[in-house]
Amino acid sequence: MRTFPDNSPSSGQETSRATLPEPPPASPPEAPTAPSPASPTTRPAPPTTPATPSTPTAPTPSAAPPTTRPALPGVPGRLPAALLPWAWAAGLFALYATVAVRRHLLLRTTGYDLGIFEQAVRAYAELRAPVVPLRGDGFNLLGDHFHPLLAALAPLYRLWPSPLCLLVAQSALLAVAVVPLTRWAARALGRRPAHAIAAAYGLSWGIASAAAFDFHEVALAVPLLAWCLEALAHRRWRPAVAWAAPLLLIKEDLGLTLAAVGGYIVLKGGGGARRLGLATTAAGLVGSAVEIKLLMPAFHPAGGYAHGGNLAEGYGSLLGTLAHAPLDALRPEIKAMTLVLVFAPSALLALRSPLSLIAVPTLAWRMMSDNGFHWGTAFHYSAVLMPVVVAGLIDALTAWRRTDHPLAARHVRASLATVLAVTLVMLPSFPLAQLVQRATWRTTGHIEAARALLARIPDGATVAASNRLVPQLTSRCTVVVFPTFPVEGRLYEYDRKRLPPPTAEWIVHDRRAPEAWPYKTGHWPYPAEQQEAELAAAQARHGYRKIAERDGITLLRR
C-alpha cells in the first residue's frame, strides 16, 4: 500500500519522531554507574541544574532503525492515507446523488436533457441504435452530439431501468474525479492541504451545476481528465494520453481538449515525448473534424452539424474574424464574469500553471458561441473545466512548496485559506445549497397529484408530456414533449403559430410554472397561453378526451 506524507520533510516535526529513535533515559544522578571501557564516558548533569535534552542524532547501523519513513504516524482514529481520496469520493457521491435524486422526485428534472439521454441509453440497453423520439421522429442522437461512449452505461441501465440510474451514475463519475487530484495533492503538498484541494474541487460551482441538472455525457469526461492531469503533472506522458484518448468518444468538441493535452506534452516533454505530443494533437484535431464534418451529418436526419448555428458569424474574412475574437469573447459582460468565475475556485492561482491551457478549447468555443446558455455558469458546461482549474492550483502551489523561500509555507497556507473562503462564499449561489432549503425535503400535494395521474398511463404507451413530466415516464413509455417540440428535428427553426397536431395516445400537461433553476421562471418550450391553446385544440379538433384533472395537471387520451 502506498502512503502519502503529512507534509514536506523540512517543515514537520513528526518526521523526526518517525525516523529517529528516542534518546536513552539518563541514569539517576544519585547513583551513577561507572562507564564501561567499550563506551564513551558520560557526565551526568549536576543535581541542581535541570537536564537539557540533547538533539537526537542519526542512529548507528547497530540500532536497526526503520528502513523507510512511515508517511503517516500511527495516530488513533486517523484515516489511512491511501483511503483519504476515496473517502472524499464517497462523501461527494452521497452529496451529489442526494441533490440529483431529490430534484427528480420533486419533478424538477426535465425531458431536455434527462429524458433525451435516458431514451438513448435505454436504446443501447435494448441493443438498438440511439434513436430518441424527444429529438424528433427517427432522430439518431449521434447526429446531435457524438457520444458513443454512452453505451458503457447500458449494462447498468439494463439492471436498473430508471432515470435514477443515470443520475446516480453521473454522481459517481463526478465524485470519483476527486481521487487523482487529492492523491496528487497529498503527495505534493501534504495531508491537510489535500483536504482543502478536495473541497475546492468537490464543492466547486462547475461540478455543483452539473450534478444538479439532469444527466449529460460530459460526466464521463470529468474523471478521465482528472487522471490525465495527474499523469501530466508527473510527466507520465503515455498514461496521460491513454486517459485522454476516450474524450473523442464522449463529445465532438473534446477532441480539441485532447489536442491541448498533446500541446502540453510538446511544451513540457522532449525527444520521444514531443513526437507523442504532436501525434496526440493531430489525433485530437483530426478526430473532431471527422466527427463534425462526416460522422454526425451521416447520423443526422437532415444532414449537417446540428449545432452549427451556434457558431458566431465571421466578419467577412479570417483576418477580420481573428481580429474581433478577443472582444467577442468578452461581450456581453456575462462572458467576462464567467471567465473569472471559472478560475475563482483556485483563487485565480491556476492561471500560473501551464496546465490551465488545457481549458482553452472549451472556453473558446463557449465564448464564441451564439447560444447564450453557453456563456453563463448554469447547466453542465463548466464541469470539464473544474479538474483543469484544480490541477492548475496544485501545480502552482507545488512550485512554491519546492522552493527554499522563507515564506513559501506561509504562502501555501494563505493560498489554500483563500481557496476555501472563495468556495464557501460561492456555495450558497449554486445548487448544492438546495440541500438546506426546506422545499427540497417537502413533497407537495401537486407532486402527489402528478404521480397519481402518471400512474394511470400504462407501460409501453406513447405519451406527449410537459417537459418536467417527461423523465417520469421515459423508462416505461415512448415520450415526446407537449406541445410538439421540436418540429422535424429542428430546434427553434419553425413557425410556432402552426405546430403539428399531437399524435401520441396520451397527453399529460402541467399548467403550473415549474421550479426555475436553471431556467428562468415560466413554461418551456412555449408560453403558457400557447400551451393552453394547444391543449384545448387537442380536445376540440384532434379527438382527445379528458380522463382526469387534478391540481392543474390534465390527463387526456385519444
Coordinates of C-alpha atoms in Angstrom, one line a residue, residues 28-555:
P28 CA 19.8 8.8 38.2
P29 CA 22.4 11.4 39.4
E30 CA 22.5 10.0 42.9
A31 CA 23.6 6.6 41.7
P32 CA 25.9 7.0 38.7
T33 CA 27.4 3.9 37.2
A34 CA 31.0 3.6 36.0
P35 CA 31.4 3.7 32.3
S36 CA 32.4 0.5 30.6
P37 CA 35.7 0.5 28.7
A38 CA 33.8 0.0 25.4
S39 CA 31.6 3.0 25.7
P40 CA 32.3 6.8 25.9
T41 CA 32.3 8.5 29.3
T42 CA 29.1 10.3 30.1
R43 CA 29.0 13.2 32.6
P44 CA 25.7 13.4 34.5
A45 CA 24.1 16.8 34.9
P46 CA 24.5 18.4 38.3
P47 CA 21.6 17.7 40.6
T48 CA 20.8 21.4 41.0
T49 CA 20.6 22.0 37.2
P50 CA 17.7 20.7 35.1
A51 CA 18.8 18.3 32.5
T52 CA 18.7 19.8 29.0
P53 CA 17.7 17.2 26.3
S54 CA 20.2 17.0 23.6
T55 CA 19.3 17.0 19.9
P56 CA 18.8 13.4 18.7
T57 CA 21.5 12.2 16.3
A58 CA 21.2 9.7 13.5
P59 CA 21.3 6.2 14.8
T60 CA 24.2 3.9 14.1
P61 CA 23.6 0.8 12.0
S62 CA 23.6 -1.4 15.1
A63 CA 20.5 0.5 16.3
A64 CA 18.5 -1.1 13.4
P65 CA 16.2 1.9 12.6
P66 CA 13.2 1.6 10.3
T67 CA 14.4 1.4 6.7
T68 CA 11.5 3.5 5.4
R69 CA 9.9 6.6 6.8
P70 CA 6.2 5.9 7.7
A71 CA 4.2 8.6 5.8
L72 CA 1.5 8.7 8.4
P73 CA 2.3 8.2 12.1
G74 CA 0.0 5.8 13.9
V75 CA -2.4 8.4 15.3
P76 CA -5.5 6.6 16.6
G77 CA -8.6 7.3 14.5
R78 CA -6.7 8.8 11.6
L79 CA -7.8 7.6 8.1
P80 CA -5.0 5.8 6.2
A81 CA -3.6 7.9 3.5
A82 CA -4.5 5.5 0.7
L83 CA -8.2 5.8 1.7
L84 CA -8.2 9.6 2.1
P85 CA -9.1 10.3 -1.6
W86 CA -11.7 7.6 -1.7
A87 CA -13.3 8.8 1.5
W88 CA -13.7 12.2 -0.2
A89 CA -15.1 10.5 -3.3
A90 CA -17.7 8.6 -1.2
G91 CA -18.8 11.7 0.7
L92 CA -19.1 13.8 -2.5
F93 CA -21.0 11.0 -4.2
A94 CA -23.5 11.0 -1.4
L95 CA -23.8 14.7 -1.7
Y96 CA -24.3 14.8 -5.4
A97 CA -26.7 11.8 -5.5
T98 CA -28.8 13.3 -2.8
V99 CA -29.3 16.6 -4.7
A100 CA -29.9 14.8 -8.0
V101 CA -32.4 12.2 -6.7
R102 CA -34.3 14.8 -4.7
R103 CA -34.6 17.0 -7.7
H104 CA -36.1 14.1 -9.7
L105 CA -38.5 13.2 -7.0
L106 CA -39.7 16.8 -6.9
L107 CA -40.4 16.8 -10.6
R108 CA -37.5 19.3 -11.3
T109 CA -35.7 17.2 -13.8
T110 CA -36.6 17.7 -17.5
G111 CA -37.2 16.0 -20.8
Y112 CA -34.5 18.2 -22.2
D113 CA -32.0 16.8 -21.1
L114 CA -32.5 13.8 -18.8
G115 CA -35.3 12.3 -20.8
I116 CA -33.2 12.6 -24.0
F117 CA -30.3 10.7 -22.6
E118 CA -32.4 8.1 -20.9
Q119 CA -34.0 7.3 -24.3
A120 CA -30.6 6.9 -25.8
V121 CA -29.2 4.7 -23.0
R122 CA -32.4 2.7 -23.0
A123 CA -32.0 2.0 -26.7
Y124 CA -28.4 0.9 -26.2
A125 CA -29.5 -1.4 -23.4
E126 CA -32.0 -2.9 -25.7
L127 CA -29.3 -3.3 -28.4
R128 CA -30.9 -0.7 -30.6
A129 CA -29.5 2.4 -32.3
P130 CA -29.8 5.5 -30.0
V131 CA -33.0 6.8 -31.7
V132 CA -34.6 9.4 -29.5
P133 CA -38.2 10.4 -30.1
L134 CA -37.8 13.5 -27.9
R135 CA -35.4 14.9 -30.5
G136 CA -37.6 14.1 -33.5
D137 CA -39.2 11.2 -35.3
G138 CA -36.4 8.7 -36.1
F139 CA -33.7 11.0 -34.7
N140 CA -30.4 9.2 -34.0
L141 CA -28.8 11.1 -31.1
L142 CA -25.3 10.6 -32.6
G143 CA -26.3 13.2 -35.1
D144 CA -26.9 15.7 -32.2
H145 CA -23.6 15.1 -30.3
F146 CA -21.1 12.4 -30.9
H147 CA -21.0 10.4 -27.7
P148 CA -20.9 6.6 -28.4
L149 CA -19.2 6.0 -25.0
L150 CA -22.7 6.5 -23.5
A151 CA -23.2 2.8 -24.4
A152 CA -20.9 2.0 -21.5
L153 CA -23.8 2.8 -19.2
A154 CA -26.2 0.4 -21.0
P155 CA -25.4 -2.7 -18.8
L156 CA -26.0 -0.7 -15.6
Y157 CA -29.3 0.6 -17.1
R158 CA -30.3 -2.9 -18.1
L159 CA -30.1 -3.9 -14.4
W160 CA -31.8 -0.7 -13.2
P161 CA -34.0 0.8 -15.9
S162 CA -34.7 4.1 -14.3
P163 CA -33.7 7.8 -14.8
L164 CA -32.3 7.5 -11.3
C165 CA -29.7 5.1 -12.7
L166 CA -28.3 7.9 -14.9
L167 CA -28.4 10.4 -12.1
V168 CA -26.6 8.1 -9.7
A169 CA -24.0 7.1 -12.3
Q170 CA -23.3 10.8 -13.0
S171 CA -22.9 11.5 -9.3
A172 CA -20.4 8.7 -9.1
L173 CA -18.4 9.9 -12.1
L174 CA -18.2 13.4 -10.9
A175 CA -17.2 12.3 -7.4
V176 CA -14.5 9.8 -8.3
A177 CA -12.6 12.5 -10.2
V178 CA -11.5 13.8 -6.8
V179 CA -9.4 10.7 -6.2
P180 CA -6.4 11.5 -8.5
L181 CA -6.5 15.2 -7.6
T182 CA -6.5 14.5 -3.9
R183 CA -3.8 11.8 -4.2
W184 CA -1.6 14.2 -6.1
A185 CA -2.2 17.0 -3.6
A186 CA -1.3 14.7 -0.7
R187 CA 2.0 13.7 -2.3
A188 CA 3.0 17.2 -3.3
L189 CA 1.6 19.4 -0.5
G190 CA 0.7 17.2 2.4
R191 CA -2.4 15.7 4.1
R192 CA -4.1 18.9 5.3
P193 CA -3.7 20.7 2.0
A194 CA -5.1 17.7 0.3
H195 CA -8.4 18.2 2.2
A196 CA -8.5 21.7 1.0
I197 CA -7.9 20.7 -2.6
A198 CA -10.6 18.0 -2.3
A199 CA -13.1 20.6 -1.0
A200 CA -12.1 23.1 -3.7
Y201 CA -13.0 20.5 -6.4
G202 CA -15.9 18.8 -4.8
L203 CA -17.8 22.0 -3.8
S204 CA -16.9 24.0 -6.9
W205 CA -19.8 25.7 -8.7
G206 CA -19.0 24.0 -12.0
I207 CA -19.3 20.5 -10.6
A208 CA -22.4 21.5 -8.5
S209 CA -24.1 22.9 -11.5
A210 CA -23.6 19.7 -13.5
A211 CA -24.6 17.4 -10.6
A212 CA -27.9 19.2 -10.1
F213 CA -29.0 19.5 -13.7
D214 CA -30.2 16.2 -15.2
F215 CA -27.6 14.0 -16.9
H216 CA -25.1 14.8 -19.6
E217 CA -22.4 12.9 -21.4
V218 CA -19.6 15.2 -20.2
A219 CA -19.8 13.4 -16.8
L220 CA -17.8 10.6 -18.5
A221 CA -15.0 13.0 -19.4
V222 CA -14.5 14.5 -15.9
P223 CA -12.7 11.6 -14.2
L224 CA -10.8 10.8 -17.4
L225 CA -9.4 14.4 -17.4
A226 CA -8.6 14.2 -13.7
W227 CA -6.5 11.1 -14.1
C228 CA -4.9 12.6 -17.3
L229 CA -3.9 15.7 -15.5
E230 CA -2.3 13.8 -12.6
A231 CA -0.3 11.8 -15.1
L232 CA 0.8 15.0 -16.9
A233 CA 2.0 16.5 -13.7
H234 CA 4.2 13.6 -13.0
R235 CA 5.5 13.6 -16.7
R236 CA 4.0 10.2 -17.4
W237 CA 3.1 11.1 -20.9
R238 CA 1.8 7.8 -22.3
P239 CA -0.7 7.1 -19.4
A240 CA -1.8 10.8 -19.8
V241 CA -2.6 10.2 -23.5
A242 CA -4.3 6.9 -22.7
W243 CA -6.6 8.6 -20.2
A244 CA -7.4 11.5 -22.6
A245 CA -7.9 9.4 -25.8
P246 CA -11.5 8.3 -24.9
L247 CA -12.6 12.0 -24.9
L248 CA -13.1 11.6 -28.7
L249 CA -15.9 9.2 -27.9
I250 CA -17.7 11.5 -25.4
K251 CA -18.3 14.7 -27.3
E252 CA -17.2 16.1 -30.6
D253 CA -15.5 19.3 -29.1
L254 CA -13.4 17.3 -26.6
G255 CA -11.1 16.3 -29.4
L256 CA -9.8 19.8 -29.1
T257 CA -9.1 19.2 -25.4
L258 CA -7.2 16.1 -26.4
A259 CA -5.2 18.3 -28.8
A260 CA -4.5 20.6 -25.9
V261 CA -3.2 17.7 -23.9
G262 CA -0.8 16.9 -26.8
G263 CA 0.2 20.5 -26.9
Y264 CA 1.1 20.4 -23.2
I265 CA 3.3 17.3 -23.8
V266 CA 5.1 19.1 -26.7
L267 CA 5.7 22.1 -24.4
K268 CA 7.0 20.2 -21.4
G269 CA 8.4 17.0 -22.9
G270 CA 11.4 16.3 -25.1
G271 CA 12.6 13.9 -27.7
G272 CA 10.1 11.0 -28.0
A273 CA 7.6 12.8 -25.7
R274 CA 7.4 15.6 -28.2
R275 CA 6.6 13.2 -31.0
L276 CA 3.9 11.7 -28.8
G277 CA 2.5 15.1 -28.1
L278 CA 2.4 16.1 -31.8
A279 CA 0.7 12.8 -32.7
T280 CA -1.9 13.4 -29.9
T281 CA -2.5 16.9 -31.1
A282 CA -3.1 15.8 -34.6
A283 CA -5.4 12.9 -33.5
G284 CA -7.5 15.4 -31.5
L285 CA -7.9 17.9 -34.3
V286 CA -8.5 15.3 -37.0
G287 CA -10.9 13.4 -34.7
S288 CA -13.1 16.4 -34.0
A289 CA -13.0 17.4 -37.7
V290 CA -14.1 13.9 -38.8
E291 CA -16.9 13.8 -36.2
I292 CA -18.3 17.2 -37.1
K293 CA -17.8 17.0 -40.9
L294 CA -18.5 13.4 -41.6
L295 CA -19.9 11.2 -38.8
M296 CA -22.5 13.5 -37.3
P297 CA -24.0 14.6 -40.6
A298 CA -24.3 10.9 -41.5
F299 CA -26.4 10.3 -38.4
H300 CA -28.5 13.5 -38.5
P301 CA -31.8 13.1 -40.4
A302 CA -31.3 16.4 -42.2
G303 CA -27.5 16.1 -42.6
G304 CA -25.1 18.7 -41.4
Y305 CA -23.9 19.7 -38.0
A306 CA -26.9 20.1 -35.6
H307 CA -25.2 22.8 -33.6
G308 CA -23.5 24.7 -36.4
G309 CA -26.0 27.5 -35.9
N310 CA -24.4 28.2 -32.5
L311 CA -21.2 29.3 -34.1
A312 CA -20.8 33.1 -34.3
E313 CA -20.8 34.5 -37.8
G314 CA -17.5 35.8 -39.2
Y315 CA -16.5 39.3 -40.3
G316 CA -16.1 38.5 -44.0
S317 CA -12.5 37.2 -43.7
L318 CA -10.4 35.1 -41.5
L319 CA -8.2 38.0 -40.5
G320 CA -11.3 40.1 -39.6
T321 CA -12.7 37.3 -37.5
L322 CA -9.5 36.8 -35.6
A323 CA -9.1 40.5 -35.0
H324 CA -12.6 40.7 -33.4
A325 CA -12.2 37.4 -31.5
P326 CA -10.8 38.9 -28.2
L327 CA -13.7 41.4 -28.0
D328 CA -16.3 38.8 -29.0
A329 CA -15.0 36.6 -26.2
L330 CA -15.8 39.3 -23.6
R331 CA -19.0 40.7 -24.9
P332 CA -21.6 40.7 -23.4
E333 CA -20.3 41.2 -19.9
I334 CA -21.6 37.8 -18.7
K335 CA -18.7 36.2 -20.7
A336 CA -16.0 38.1 -18.8
M337 CA -17.7 37.3 -15.5
T338 CA -17.8 33.6 -16.4
L339 CA -14.1 33.6 -17.3
V340 CA -13.3 35.0 -13.9
L341 CA -15.6 32.6 -12.1
V342 CA -14.1 29.6 -13.9
F343 CA -10.8 30.2 -12.2
A344 CA -12.2 31.5 -9.0
P345 CA -12.2 28.1 -7.2
S346 CA -8.4 28.3 -7.4
A347 CA -8.4 31.9 -6.2
L348 CA -7.0 32.6 -9.7
L349 CA -3.8 30.8 -8.9
A350 CA -4.4 28.1 -11.6
L351 CA -3.6 30.8 -14.1
R352 CA 0.1 30.5 -13.0
S353 CA 0.2 26.9 -14.3
P354 CA 0.6 25.9 -17.9
L355 CA -1.9 23.1 -17.2
S356 CA -4.6 25.8 -17.4
L357 CA -4.0 25.9 -21.2
I358 CA -6.0 22.7 -21.4
A359 CA -9.1 24.7 -20.5
V360 CA -8.7 27.0 -23.5
P361 CA -10.6 24.9 -26.2
T362 CA -13.7 24.6 -24.1
L363 CA -13.7 28.2 -23.0
A364 CA -13.0 29.3 -26.6
W365 CA -16.0 27.6 -28.2
R366 CA -18.3 28.7 -25.4
M367 CA -17.4 32.3 -25.6
M368 CA -17.6 32.3 -29.4
S369 CA -21.0 30.6 -29.5
D370 CA -24.2 32.5 -30.3
N371 CA -26.1 30.4 -27.7
G372 CA -26.5 32.5 -24.5
F373 CA -26.7 29.3 -22.4
H374 CA -23.0 28.7 -23.1
W375 CA -21.9 32.0 -21.7
G376 CA -23.1 31.7 -18.1
T377 CA -22.5 29.5 -15.1
A378 CA -25.6 27.4 -15.1
F379 CA -26.0 23.9 -16.6
H380 CA -23.2 21.4 -17.2
Y381 CA -20.9 23.3 -19.5
S382 CA -18.2 24.0 -16.9
A383 CA -17.9 20.5 -15.4
V384 CA -14.9 19.6 -17.6
L385 CA -13.1 22.8 -16.6
M386 CA -13.1 22.2 -12.9
P387 CA -10.4 19.3 -12.9
V388 CA -8.2 21.5 -15.0
V389 CA -8.6 24.5 -12.7
V390 CA -7.9 22.4 -9.6
A391 CA -4.9 20.7 -11.2
G392 CA -3.5 24.1 -12.1
L393 CA -3.9 25.1 -8.4
I394 CA -2.0 22.1 -7.2
D395 CA 0.7 22.6 -9.8
A396 CA 1.1 26.3 -8.8
L397 CA 1.3 25.5 -5.1
T398 CA 3.8 22.6 -5.7
A399 CA 6.2 25.1 -7.2
W400 CA 6.1 27.1 -4.0
R401 CA 6.5 24.0 -1.8
R402 CA 9.7 23.0 -3.6
T403 CA 11.4 26.4 -3.1
D404 CA 13.6 27.4 -0.2
H405 CA 11.9 30.8 0.2
P406 CA 11.3 31.5 3.9
L407 CA 7.7 32.5 3.2
A408 CA 6.9 29.5 1.0
A409 CA 5.0 27.5 3.6
R410 CA 3.1 30.6 4.7
H411 CA 2.2 31.4 1.1
V412 CA 0.8 27.9 0.6
R413 CA -1.3 28.1 3.7
A414 CA -2.6 31.5 2.8
S415 CA -3.5 30.4 -0.7
L416 CA -5.4 27.4 0.5
A417 CA -7.2 29.5 3.1
T418 CA -8.3 31.9 0.3
V419 CA -9.4 29.0 -1.9
L420 CA -11.6 27.7 0.9
A421 CA -13.0 31.1 1.6
V422 CA -13.9 31.6 -2.1
T423 CA -15.5 28.1 -2.2
L424 CA -17.7 28.9 0.9
V425 CA -18.7 32.3 -0.3
M426 CA -19.9 30.9 -3.7
L427 CA -21.6 27.9 -2.2
P428 CA -25.0 29.5 -1.4
S429 CA -25.4 30.8 -5.0
F430 CA -25.2 27.3 -6.6
P431 CA -27.3 24.1 -6.4
L432 CA -25.7 22.3 -3.5
A433 CA -27.3 24.9 -1.3
Q434 CA -30.7 23.2 -2.1
L435 CA -29.8 20.6 0.5
V436 CA -30.5 23.2 3.3
Q437 CA -33.7 24.5 1.7
R438 CA -36.9 23.4 3.3
A439 CA -38.7 22.9 0.0
T440 CA -36.1 20.3 -1.0
W441 CA -37.4 17.9 1.7
R442 CA -41.2 18.6 1.3
T443 CA -43.4 16.6 -1.1
T444 CA -46.3 18.9 -2.0
G445 CA -49.9 18.0 -3.0
H446 CA -49.1 19.0 -6.5
I447 CA -46.3 16.3 -6.8
E448 CA -48.6 13.7 -5.3
A449 CA -51.3 14.6 -7.8
A450 CA -48.8 14.3 -10.7
R451 CA -47.7 10.9 -9.6
A452 CA -51.3 9.6 -9.2
L453 CA -52.2 10.7 -12.8
L454 CA -48.9 9.4 -14.3
A455 CA -49.6 6.0 -12.7
R456 CA -52.8 5.8 -14.8
I457 CA -50.7 5.7 -18.0
P458 CA -49.9 2.1 -18.9
D459 CA -46.4 0.8 -19.7
G460 CA -45.5 0.9 -23.4
A461 CA -47.9 3.7 -24.2
T462 CA -47.0 6.7 -26.4
V463 CA -47.2 10.0 -24.4
A464 CA -46.9 13.7 -25.1
A465 CA -45.9 15.3 -21.8
S466 CA -44.9 18.6 -20.3
N467 CA -41.2 19.0 -20.1
R468 CA -40.9 18.4 -16.3
L469 CA -43.1 15.3 -16.5
V470 CA -41.2 13.6 -19.4
P471 CA -38.4 12.0 -17.3
Q472 CA -41.1 10.5 -15.0
L473 CA -42.2 8.3 -18.0
T474 CA -39.2 7.7 -20.3
S475 CA -38.2 4.4 -18.6
R476 CA -41.5 2.7 -19.5
C477 CA -43.2 4.7 -22.3
T478 CA -42.4 6.3 -25.6
V479 CA -42.4 10.0 -24.8
V480 CA -42.3 13.3 -26.7
V481 CA -42.7 16.9 -25.4
F482 CA -46.1 18.6 -25.5
P483 CA -46.9 20.8 -27.3
T484 CA -45.0 19.3 -30.3
F485 CA -41.2 20.0 -30.0
P486 CA -39.0 20.0 -31.9
V487 CA -40.5 20.0 -35.4
E488 CA -38.8 17.8 -38.0
G489 CA -35.8 17.6 -35.7
R490 CA -35.1 21.4 -35.8
L491 CA -34.7 23.4 -32.7
Y492 CA -36.4 26.9 -32.8
E493 CA -36.4 26.9 -36.6
Y494 CA -40.1 26.9 -37.4
D495 CA -43.3 29.0 -37.2
R496 CA -44.6 28.5 -33.7
K497 CA -48.1 29.6 -34.8
R498 CA -48.6 26.4 -36.8
L499 CA -47.5 23.4 -34.8
P500 CA -48.2 19.9 -36.0
P501 CA -51.0 18.1 -34.2
P502 CA -50.2 15.7 -31.4
T503 CA -50.1 12.0 -32.4
A504 CA -49.4 10.3 -29.1
E505 CA -52.1 8.2 -27.4
W506 CA -51.9 10.1 -24.2
I507 CA -51.3 13.7 -23.3
V508 CA -50.4 14.9 -19.8
H509 CA -50.0 18.6 -19.3
D510 CA -49.0 20.6 -16.2
R511 CA -50.1 24.2 -16.3
R512 CA -48.1 25.2 -13.2
A513 CA -44.9 27.1 -13.7
P514 CA -42.1 24.7 -12.8
E515 CA -39.2 25.3 -10.5
A516 CA -36.9 28.0 -12.1
W517 CA -33.3 26.8 -11.7
P518 CA -31.5 26.6 -14.0
Y519 CA -34.2 28.0 -16.4
K520 CA -36.0 31.3 -15.9
T521 CA -39.4 31.0 -14.2
G522 CA -42.1 30.1 -16.7
H523 CA -43.1 27.4 -19.1
W524 CA -41.0 25.8 -21.8
P525 CA -40.8 25.4 -24.7
Y526 CA -43.8 27.7 -25.3
P527 CA -45.5 30.4 -23.3
A528 CA -48.3 29.2 -21.0
E529 CA -51.0 30.8 -23.3
Q530 CA -49.9 28.8 -26.3
Q531 CA -49.7 25.6 -24.3
E532 CA -53.2 26.1 -23.0
A533 CA -54.4 26.8 -26.6
E534 CA -52.8 23.6 -27.9
L535 CA -54.4 21.6 -25.0
A536 CA -57.8 22.9 -25.9
A537 CA -57.2 22.2 -29.6
A538 CA -56.3 18.6 -28.8
Q539 CA -59.7 18.1 -27.3
A540 CA -61.7 20.2 -29.8
R541 CA -60.1 19.1 -33.0
H542 CA -57.8 16.1 -32.6
G543 CA -60.0 13.6 -30.8
Y544 CA -58.6 13.6 -27.3
R545 CA -60.9 13.4 -24.3
K546 CA -60.2 14.3 -20.7
I547 CA -59.5 11.3 -18.4
A548 CA -58.7 13.3 -15.2
E549 CA -57.6 16.6 -14.0
R550 CA -56.1 17.4 -10.6
D551 CA -54.2 20.4 -9.2
G552 CA -53.5 21.9 -12.6
I553 CA -52.5 18.6 -14.2
T554 CA -54.6 17.4 -17.1
L555 CA -54.6 13.9 -18.5

